[in-house]
PDB file of C-alpha atoms in Angstrom:
ATOM      1  CA  ALA J 153       0.383  -0.055   0.251  1.00 64.00           C
ATOM      2  CA  GLN J 154       1.036   3.545  -0.691  1.00 74.00           C
ATOM      3  CA  LYS J 155       2.207   5.372   2.238  1.00 91.00           C
ATOM      4  CA  ILE J 156       1.873   8.841   0.803  1.00 95.00           C
ATOM      5  CA  THR J 157      -0.993   9.472  -1.752  1.00 96.00           C
ATOM      6  CA  GLN J 158      -1.475  12.462  -3.843  1.00 96.00           C
ATOM      7  CA  THR J 159      -4.645  12.097  -5.625  1.00 95.00           C
ATOM      8  CA  GLN J 160      -4.474  15.428  -8.107  1.00 95.00           C
ATOM      9  CA  PRO J 161      -2.025  14.770 -11.073  1.00 93.00           C
ATOM     10  CA  GLY J 162      -2.622  18.183 -12.078  1.00 95.00           C
ATOM     11  CA  MET J 163      -4.209  21.289 -10.615  1.00 96.00           C
ATOM     12  CA  PHE J 164      -4.899  24.771 -12.311  1.00 97.00           C
ATOM     13  CA  VAL J 165      -5.697  28.263 -10.451  1.00 97.00           C
ATOM     14  CA  GLN J 166      -5.289  31.656 -11.577  1.00 97.00           C
ATOM     15  CA  GLU J 167      -3.068  34.326 -10.288  1.00 97.00           C
ATOM     16  CA  LYS J 168      -4.460  35.783  -6.699  1.00 97.00           C
ATOM     17  CA  GLU J 169      -6.392  32.776  -6.307  1.00 97.00           C
ATOM     18  CA  ALA J 170      -5.950  29.944  -3.181  1.00 97.00           C
ATOM     19  CA  VAL J 171      -5.402  26.497  -3.990  1.00 97.00           C
ATOM     20  CA  THR J 172      -5.231  23.387  -1.913  1.00 98.00           C
ATOM     21  CA  LEU J 173      -2.957  20.460  -2.931  1.00 98.00           C
ATOM     22  CA  ASP J 174      -4.256  17.206  -1.187  1.00 98.00           C
ATOM     23  CA  CYS J 175      -1.918  14.297   0.321  1.00 98.00           C
ATOM     24  CA  THR J 176      -3.003  11.629   2.657  1.00 98.00           C
ATOM     25  CA  TYR J 177      -0.506   9.200   4.423  1.00 97.00           C
ATOM     26  CA  ASP J 178      -0.545   6.115   5.911  1.00 95.00           C
ATOM     27  CA  THR J 179       1.452   5.273   8.985  1.00 92.00           C
ATOM     28  CA  SER J 180       0.920   3.246  12.174  1.00 90.00           C
ATOM     29  CA  ASP J 181       4.158   5.100  13.679  1.00 87.00           C
ATOM     30  CA  PRO J 182       3.134   7.767  16.256  1.00 89.00           C
ATOM     31  CA  SER J 183       5.905  10.211  15.556  1.00 86.00           C
ATOM     32  CA  TYR J 184       6.148  10.757  12.208  1.00 88.00           C
ATOM     33  CA  GLY J 185       7.002  13.973  10.252  1.00 89.00           C
ATOM     34  CA  LEU J 186       5.252  15.386   7.354  1.00 93.00           C
ATOM     35  CA  PHE J 187       7.175  18.075   4.283  1.00 94.00           C
ATOM     36  CA  TRP J 188       5.889  19.476   1.512  1.00 97.00           C
ATOM     37  CA  TYR J 189       8.588  20.196  -1.461  1.00 97.00           C
ATOM     38  CA  LYS J 190       8.460  22.184  -4.567  1.00 97.00           C
ATOM     39  CA  GLN J 191      10.214  21.211  -7.505  1.00 96.00           C
ATOM     40  CA  PRO J 192      10.036  24.081 -10.665  1.00 96.00           C
ATOM     41  CA  SER J 193      10.946  23.005 -14.048  1.00 94.00           C
ATOM     42  CA  SER J 194      14.711  23.681 -13.365  1.00 91.00           C
ATOM     43  CA  GLY J 195      14.570  20.392 -11.171  1.00 91.00           C
ATOM     44  CA  GLU J 196      15.654  21.584  -7.700  1.00 92.00           C
ATOM     45  CA  MET J 197      13.653  20.570  -4.689  1.00 94.00           C
ATOM     46  CA  ILE J 198      12.821  23.292  -2.532  1.00 94.00           C
ATOM     47  CA  PHE J 199      11.514  22.694   1.197  1.00 92.00           C
ATOM     48  CA  LEU J 200       8.135  24.490   1.706  1.00 96.00           C
ATOM     49  CA  ILE J 201       6.893  23.283   4.970  1.00 95.00           C
ATOM     50  CA  TYR J 202       6.674  20.782   7.729  1.00 92.00           C
ATOM     51  CA  GLN J 203       4.220  19.862  10.028  1.00 93.00           C
ATOM     52  CA  GLY J 204       4.971  17.092  13.197  1.00 90.00           C
ATOM     53  CA  SER J 205       3.024  14.546  14.346  1.00 91.00           C
ATOM     54  CA  TYR J 206       2.856  16.105  17.785  1.00 91.00           C
ATOM     55  CA  ASP J 207       2.248  19.627  16.476  1.00 91.00           C
ATOM     56  CA  GLN J 208      -1.039  21.152  17.921  1.00 90.00           C
ATOM     57  CA  GLN J 209      -0.946  23.555  15.483  1.00 94.00           C
ATOM     58  CA  ASN J 210      -1.145  23.481  11.591  1.00 96.00           C
ATOM     59  CA  ALA J 211       2.185  25.120  10.249  1.00 95.00           C
ATOM     60  CA  THR J 212       2.230  28.365   8.258  1.00 97.00           C
ATOM     61  CA  GLU J 213       4.839  29.512   6.088  1.00 95.00           C
ATOM     62  CA  GLY J 214       4.492  32.727   4.315  1.00 97.00           C
ATOM     63  CA  ARG J 215       1.613  32.380   2.061  1.00 97.00           C
ATOM     64  CA  TYR J 216       1.968  28.112   2.711  1.00 98.00           C
ATOM     65  CA  SER J 217       0.055  26.482   5.330  1.00 97.00           C
ATOM     66  CA  LEU J 218      -0.671  22.918   5.918  1.00 97.00           C
ATOM     67  CA  ASN J 219      -4.129  21.902   6.661  1.00 97.00           C
ATOM     68  CA  PHE J 220      -3.387  18.879   8.943  1.00 97.00           C
ATOM     69  CA  GLN J 221      -6.232  16.456   9.862  1.00 96.00           C
ATOM     70  CA  LYS J 222      -4.848  13.672  12.056  1.00 95.00           C
ATOM     71  CA  ALA J 223      -7.368  11.693  12.365  1.00 95.00           C
ATOM     72  CA  ARG J 224      -8.264  11.597   8.753  1.00 96.00           C
ATOM     73  CA  LYS J 225      -4.506  11.273   7.819  1.00 96.00           C
ATOM     74  CA  SER J 226      -4.476  14.181   5.644  1.00 97.00           C
ATOM     75  CA  ALA J 227      -1.770  16.881   5.063  1.00 97.00           C
ATOM     76  CA  ASN J 228      -2.943  19.284   2.569  1.00 98.00           C
ATOM     77  CA  LEU J 229      -0.831  22.270   1.658  1.00 98.00           C
ATOM     78  CA  VAL J 230      -2.856  25.464   0.965  1.00 98.00           C
ATOM     79  CA  ILE J 231      -1.159  28.215  -0.941  1.00 98.00           C
ATOM     80  CA  SER J 232      -2.547  31.669  -0.603  1.00 95.00           C
ATOM     81  CA  ALA J 233      -2.691  34.088  -3.391  1.00 95.00           C
ATOM     82  CA  SER J 234      -0.839  31.835  -6.179  1.00 97.00           C
ATOM     83  CA  GLN J 235       1.459  33.739  -7.966  1.00 97.00           C
ATOM     84  CA  LEU J 236       2.903  32.391 -11.761  1.00 97.00           C
ATOM     85  CA  GLY J 237       6.176  31.258 -10.101  1.00 97.00           C
ATOM     86  CA  ASP J 238       4.044  28.880  -7.985  1.00 98.00           C
ATOM     87  CA  SER J 239       3.947  26.880 -11.640  1.00 98.00           C
ATOM     88  CA  ALA J 240       5.992  23.752 -10.217  1.00 98.00           C
ATOM     89  CA  MET J 241       5.630  19.970  -9.407  1.00 96.00           C
ATOM     90  CA  TYR J 242       4.766  19.785  -5.713  1.00 97.00           C
ATOM     91  CA  PHE J 243       5.666  16.972  -3.467  1.00 96.00           C
ATOM     92  CA  CYS J 244       4.348  15.688  -0.331  1.00 97.00           C
ATOM     93  CA  ALA J 245       6.659  13.402   1.617  1.00 94.00           C
ATOM     94  CA  MET J 246       6.639  11.884   5.369  1.00 92.00           C
ATOM     95  CA  ARG J 247       9.513  10.342   7.621  1.00 87.00           C
ATOM     96  CA  GLU J 248       8.517   7.997  10.403  1.00 83.00           C
ATOM     97  CA  GLY J 249      10.334   8.296  13.605  1.00 72.00           C
ATOM     98  CA  GLY J 250      10.742   5.739  16.567  1.00 53.00           C
ATOM     99  CA  ASN J 251      12.473   3.345  14.274  1.00 46.00           C
ATOM    100  CA  GLN J 252      16.089   3.578  13.024  1.00 50.00           C
ATOM    101  CA  ALA J 253      15.627   1.807  10.294  1.00 44.00           C
ATOM    102  CA  GLY J 254      12.676   3.826   8.474  1.00 45.00           C
ATOM    103  CA  THR J 255      14.211   7.190   8.495  1.00 64.00           C
ATOM    104  CA  ALA J 256      13.727   7.408   4.818  1.00 75.00           C
ATOM    105  CA  LEU J 257      11.575  10.569   3.450  1.00 84.00           C
ATOM    106  CA  ILE J 258       9.071   8.844   1.724  1.00 89.00           C
ATOM    107  CA  PHE J 259       7.406  10.789  -1.305  1.00 92.00           C
ATOM    108  CA  GLY J 260       3.954  11.115  -2.872  1.00 94.00           C
ATOM    109  CA  LYS J 261       4.164  10.769  -6.932  1.00 93.00           C
ATOM    110  CA  GLY J 262       3.478  14.973  -6.994  1.00 94.00           C
ATOM    111  CA  THR J 263       0.807  17.017  -8.303  1.00 96.00           C
ATOM    112  CA  THR J 264       1.790  19.691 -11.053  1.00 96.00           C
ATOM    113  CA  LEU J 265       0.041  23.177 -10.313  1.00 98.00           C
ATOM    114  CA  SER J 266      -0.098  25.421 -13.087  1.00 97.00           C
ATOM    115  CA  VAL J 267      -1.122  29.150 -12.189  1.00 97.00           C
ATOM    116  CA  SER J 268      -2.433  31.227 -14.900  1.00 96.00           C
ATOM    117  CA  SER J 269      -2.684  34.959 -15.311  1.00 93.00           C
TER     118      SER J 269
ATOM    119  CA  GLU A 139      26.197  28.965   2.479  1.00 83.00           C
ATOM    120  CA  ALA A 140      24.675  25.593   3.860  1.00 81.00           C
ATOM    121  CA  GLN A 141      24.195  23.209   0.619  1.00 93.00           C
ATOM    122  CA  VAL A 142      24.383  20.108  -0.951  1.00 96.00           C
ATOM    123  CA  THR A 143      26.503  19.794  -3.827  1.00 96.00           C
ATOM    124  CA  GLN A 144      26.202  17.177  -6.205  1.00 96.00           C
ATOM    125  CA  ASN A 145      28.335  16.805  -9.237  1.00 97.00           C
ATOM    126  CA  PRO A 146      28.089  16.550 -12.448  1.00 97.00           C
ATOM    127  CA  ARG A 147      24.669  18.201 -12.936  1.00 96.00           C
ATOM    128  CA  TYR A 148      24.280  15.860 -16.396  1.00 96.00           C
ATOM    129  CA  LEU A 149      25.776  12.861 -17.341  1.00 97.00           C
ATOM    130  CA  ILE A 150      25.566  10.662 -20.643  1.00 97.00           C
ATOM    131  CA  THR A 151      27.499   7.311 -20.924  1.00 96.00           C
ATOM    132  CA  VAL A 152      27.378   4.255 -22.350  1.00 96.00           C
ATOM    133  CA  THR A 153      26.089   0.669 -20.555  1.00 97.00           C
ATOM    134  CA  GLY A 154      28.703  -0.782 -18.612  1.00 96.00           C
ATOM    135  CA  LYS A 155      31.175   1.975 -17.976  1.00 97.00           C
ATOM    136  CA  LYS A 156      31.746   2.606 -14.255  1.00 97.00           C
ATOM    137  CA  LEU A 157      30.657   6.061 -12.953  1.00 97.00           C
ATOM    138  CA  THR A 158      30.373   7.872  -9.850  1.00 98.00           C
ATOM    139  CA  VAL A 159      27.998  10.886  -9.064  1.00 98.00           C
ATOM    140  CA  THR A 160      29.584  12.936  -5.778  1.00 98.00           C
ATOM    141  CA  CYS A 161      27.672  14.358  -3.224  1.00 98.00           C
ATOM    142  CA  SER A 162      29.035  16.634  -0.477  1.00 98.00           C
ATOM    143  CA  GLN A 163      27.200  18.621   2.423  1.00 97.00           C
ATOM    144  CA  ASN A 164      28.950  21.411   4.636  1.00 95.00           C
ATOM    145  CA  MET A 165      26.122  20.817   7.220  1.00 93.00           C
ATOM    146  CA  ASN A 166      27.584  18.401   9.096  1.00 93.00           C
ATOM    147  CA  HIS A 167      24.580  16.616   8.717  1.00 91.00           C
ATOM    148  CA  GLU A 168      24.717  12.615  10.201  1.00 88.00           C
ATOM    149  CA  TYR A 169      22.184  11.545   7.515  1.00 88.00           C
ATOM    150  CA  MET A 170      22.425  11.333   3.687  1.00 92.00           C
ATOM    151  CA  SER A 171      20.573   9.974   1.146  1.00 93.00           C
ATOM    152  CA  TRP A 172      20.164   9.068  -2.652  1.00 96.00           C
ATOM    153  CA  TYR A 173      17.045   9.576  -4.398  1.00 96.00           C
ATOM    154  CA  ARG A 174      16.361   8.682  -7.921  1.00 97.00           C
ATOM    155  CA  GLN A 175      13.077  10.273  -9.936  1.00 96.00           C
ATOM    156  CA  ASP A 176      11.442   8.858 -12.751  1.00 94.00           C
ATOM    157  CA  PRO A 177       8.012  10.319 -14.705  1.00 89.00           C
ATOM    158  CA  GLY A 178       5.090   8.779 -12.821  1.00 84.00           C
ATOM    159  CA  LEU A 179       6.993   7.121 -10.002  1.00 87.00           C
ATOM    160  CA  GLY A 180       8.184  10.541  -7.631  1.00 88.00           C
ATOM    161  CA  LEU A 181      11.264   9.803  -5.600  1.00 92.00           C
ATOM    162  CA  ARG A 182      12.327   6.554  -4.484  1.00 93.00           C
ATOM    163  CA  GLN A 183      15.449   6.012  -1.993  1.00 92.00           C
ATOM    164  CA  ILE A 184      18.354   4.069  -3.391  1.00 96.00           C
ATOM    165  CA  TYR A 185      20.567   4.053  -0.125  1.00 95.00           C
ATOM    166  CA  TYR A 186      21.081   6.057   2.804  1.00 92.00           C
ATOM    167  CA  SER A 187      23.694   6.349   5.528  1.00 91.00           C
ATOM    168  CA  MET A 188      22.934   7.222   9.154  1.00 87.00           C
ATOM    169  CA  ASN A 189      26.521   8.072   9.818  1.00 88.00           C
ATOM    170  CA  VAL A 190      30.220   7.281   8.858  1.00 93.00           C
ATOM    171  CA  GLU A 191      30.736   3.862   7.693  1.00 93.00           C
ATOM    172  CA  VAL A 192      27.144   3.180   8.243  1.00 91.00           C
ATOM    173  CA  THR A 193      25.007   2.353   5.053  1.00 93.00           C
ATOM    174  CA  ASP A 194      21.686   0.770   3.996  1.00 91.00           C
ATOM    175  CA  LYS A 195      19.389   0.251   1.404  1.00 93.00           C
ATOM    176  CA  GLY A 196      16.528   1.995   0.162  1.00 91.00           C
ATOM    177  CA  ASP A 197      13.440   0.832  -1.957  1.00 89.00           C
ATOM    178  CA  VAL A 198      15.743   0.359  -4.993  1.00 95.00           C
ATOM    179  CA  PRO A 199      19.291  -0.322  -4.063  1.00 97.00           C
ATOM    180  CA  GLU A 200      19.931  -2.759  -7.286  1.00 97.00           C
ATOM    181  CA  GLY A 201      22.877  -1.592  -9.590  1.00 97.00           C
ATOM    182  CA  TYR A 202      24.177   0.886  -6.867  1.00 98.00           C
ATOM    183  CA  LYS A 203      26.728   1.129  -4.357  1.00 98.00           C
ATOM    184  CA  VAL A 204      27.444   3.817  -1.971  1.00 98.00           C
ATOM    185  CA  SER A 205      30.159   4.584   0.497  1.00 97.00           C
ATOM    186  CA  ARG A 206      30.555   7.070   3.692  1.00 96.00           C
ATOM    187  CA  LYS A 207      33.887   7.215   4.482  1.00 97.00           C
ATOM    188  CA  GLU A 208      33.682  10.891   5.734  1.00 96.00           C
ATOM    189  CA  LYS A 209      30.700  12.697   7.185  1.00 95.00           C
ATOM    190  CA  ARG A 210      30.178  15.385   4.248  1.00 97.00           C
ATOM    191  CA  ASN A 211      30.660  13.092   1.410  1.00 98.00           C
ATOM    192  CA  PHE A 212      28.323  10.143  -0.087  1.00 98.00           C
ATOM    193  CA  PRO A 213      29.344   9.019  -3.660  1.00 98.00           C
ATOM    194  CA  LEU A 214      26.849   7.208  -5.530  1.00 98.00           C
ATOM    195  CA  ILE A 215      28.447   4.195  -7.824  1.00 98.00           C
ATOM    196  CA  LEU A 216      27.278   2.642 -10.733  1.00 97.00           C
ATOM    197  CA  GLU A 217      29.801  -0.121 -11.306  1.00 96.00           C
ATOM    198  CA  SER A 218      28.200  -1.147 -14.728  1.00 97.00           C
ATOM    199  CA  PRO A 219      25.682   1.378 -15.702  1.00 97.00           C
ATOM    200  CA  SER A 220      22.323   0.137 -17.780  1.00 97.00           C
ATOM    201  CA  PRO A 221      19.793   2.036 -19.826  1.00 97.00           C
ATOM    202  CA  ASN A 222      17.335   1.174 -16.922  1.00 97.00           C
ATOM    203  CA  GLN A 223      19.564   3.356 -15.012  1.00 98.00           C
ATOM    204  CA  THR A 224      18.954   6.608 -17.052  1.00 98.00           C
ATOM    205  CA  SER A 225      17.072   8.941 -14.328  1.00 97.00           C
ATOM    206  CA  LEU A 226      17.619  11.942 -12.585  1.00 97.00           C
ATOM    207  CA  TYR A 227      19.455  11.701  -9.507  1.00 98.00           C
ATOM    208  CA  PHE A 228      19.269  13.547  -6.028  1.00 97.00           C
ATOM    209  CA  CYS A 229      21.237  13.446  -2.844  1.00 97.00           C
ATOM    210  CA  ALA A 230      20.019  14.671   0.274  1.00 94.00           C
ATOM    211  CA  SER A 231      21.429  15.274   3.851  1.00 92.00           C
ATOM    212  CA  GLY A 232      19.278  16.037   7.066  1.00 88.00           C
ATOM    213  CA  GLN A 233      19.942  15.781  10.776  1.00 80.00           C
ATOM    214  CA  GLN A 234      17.291  14.574  13.073  1.00 65.00           C
ATOM    215  CA  ILE A 235      14.555  12.702  12.017  1.00 61.00           C
ATOM    216  CA  ASN A 236      11.657  15.003  11.826  1.00 63.00           C
ATOM    217  CA  SER A 237      13.704  18.048  10.021  1.00 75.00           C
ATOM    218  CA  PRO A 238      13.654  18.715   6.397  1.00 82.00           C
ATOM    219  CA  LEU A 239      16.249  17.034   4.027  1.00 87.00           C
ATOM    220  CA  HIS A 240      18.113  19.382   1.924  1.00 91.00           C
ATOM    221  CA  PHE A 241      18.894  18.211  -1.707  1.00 94.00           C
ATOM    222  CA  GLY A 242      21.453  18.952  -4.048  1.00 95.00           C
ATOM    223  CA  ASN A 243      20.442  20.201  -7.692  1.00 94.00           C
ATOM    224  CA  GLY A 244      20.263  16.730  -9.148  1.00 96.00           C
ATOM    225  CA  THR A 245      22.379  14.826 -11.852  1.00 97.00           C
ATOM    226  CA  ARG A 246      20.520  14.079 -15.122  1.00 96.00           C
ATOM    227  CA  LEU A 247      22.019  10.717 -16.114  1.00 98.00           C
ATOM    228  CA  THR A 248      21.576   8.688 -19.838  1.00 98.00           C
ATOM    229  CA  VAL A 249      22.708   5.603 -20.240  1.00 97.00           C
ATOM    230  CA  THR A 250      22.936   4.449 -24.116  1.00 96.00           C
TER     231      THR A 250
END
């Protein structure tokens, strides 16, 4: 079974609008971290935001926020006021803790976001 | 500047010709890892290292070797590359389990 599921292969949004990119995860480990990365067409992986499993509040970083619903095992990325430069592939990822062998950053298959003017 | 440096950025080679992709980080991170990215498959882990002289297989280790003789360096070795190893490769490093990984800029490898 997939540990990270991103169900939206592609999303389209107009400039200045907000957009939500979906991510669900599967783990039985009580300690884990959830991450979002952005990959523009140039190829580099850019870290956006992190949410720990024990964090009480949803993480926010500038225009990025993470809608963390632990019971539903979802960690959706919300981008407010989209900009043309937000057009990229977005990856949700998870690291499980409490197990020395389970430190891999497991990625979803990504969502391509296209922002139009 | 804190960074992960991979070289080369682009590499075209032929089947069977041994190659090494270098990776170096200047953040004193204990954890380092190699991923490959293929269309429709996302990023998959090849090998990782928890510290010097400690390496472990990831999800797709076949055809690859790594070494961790020093904390800062984690080279990826393809002893006999094959066309199915054509991919975009990323090196990454990090500290604690729940801290973000820092990625290199990637190496686009083509094996003909």
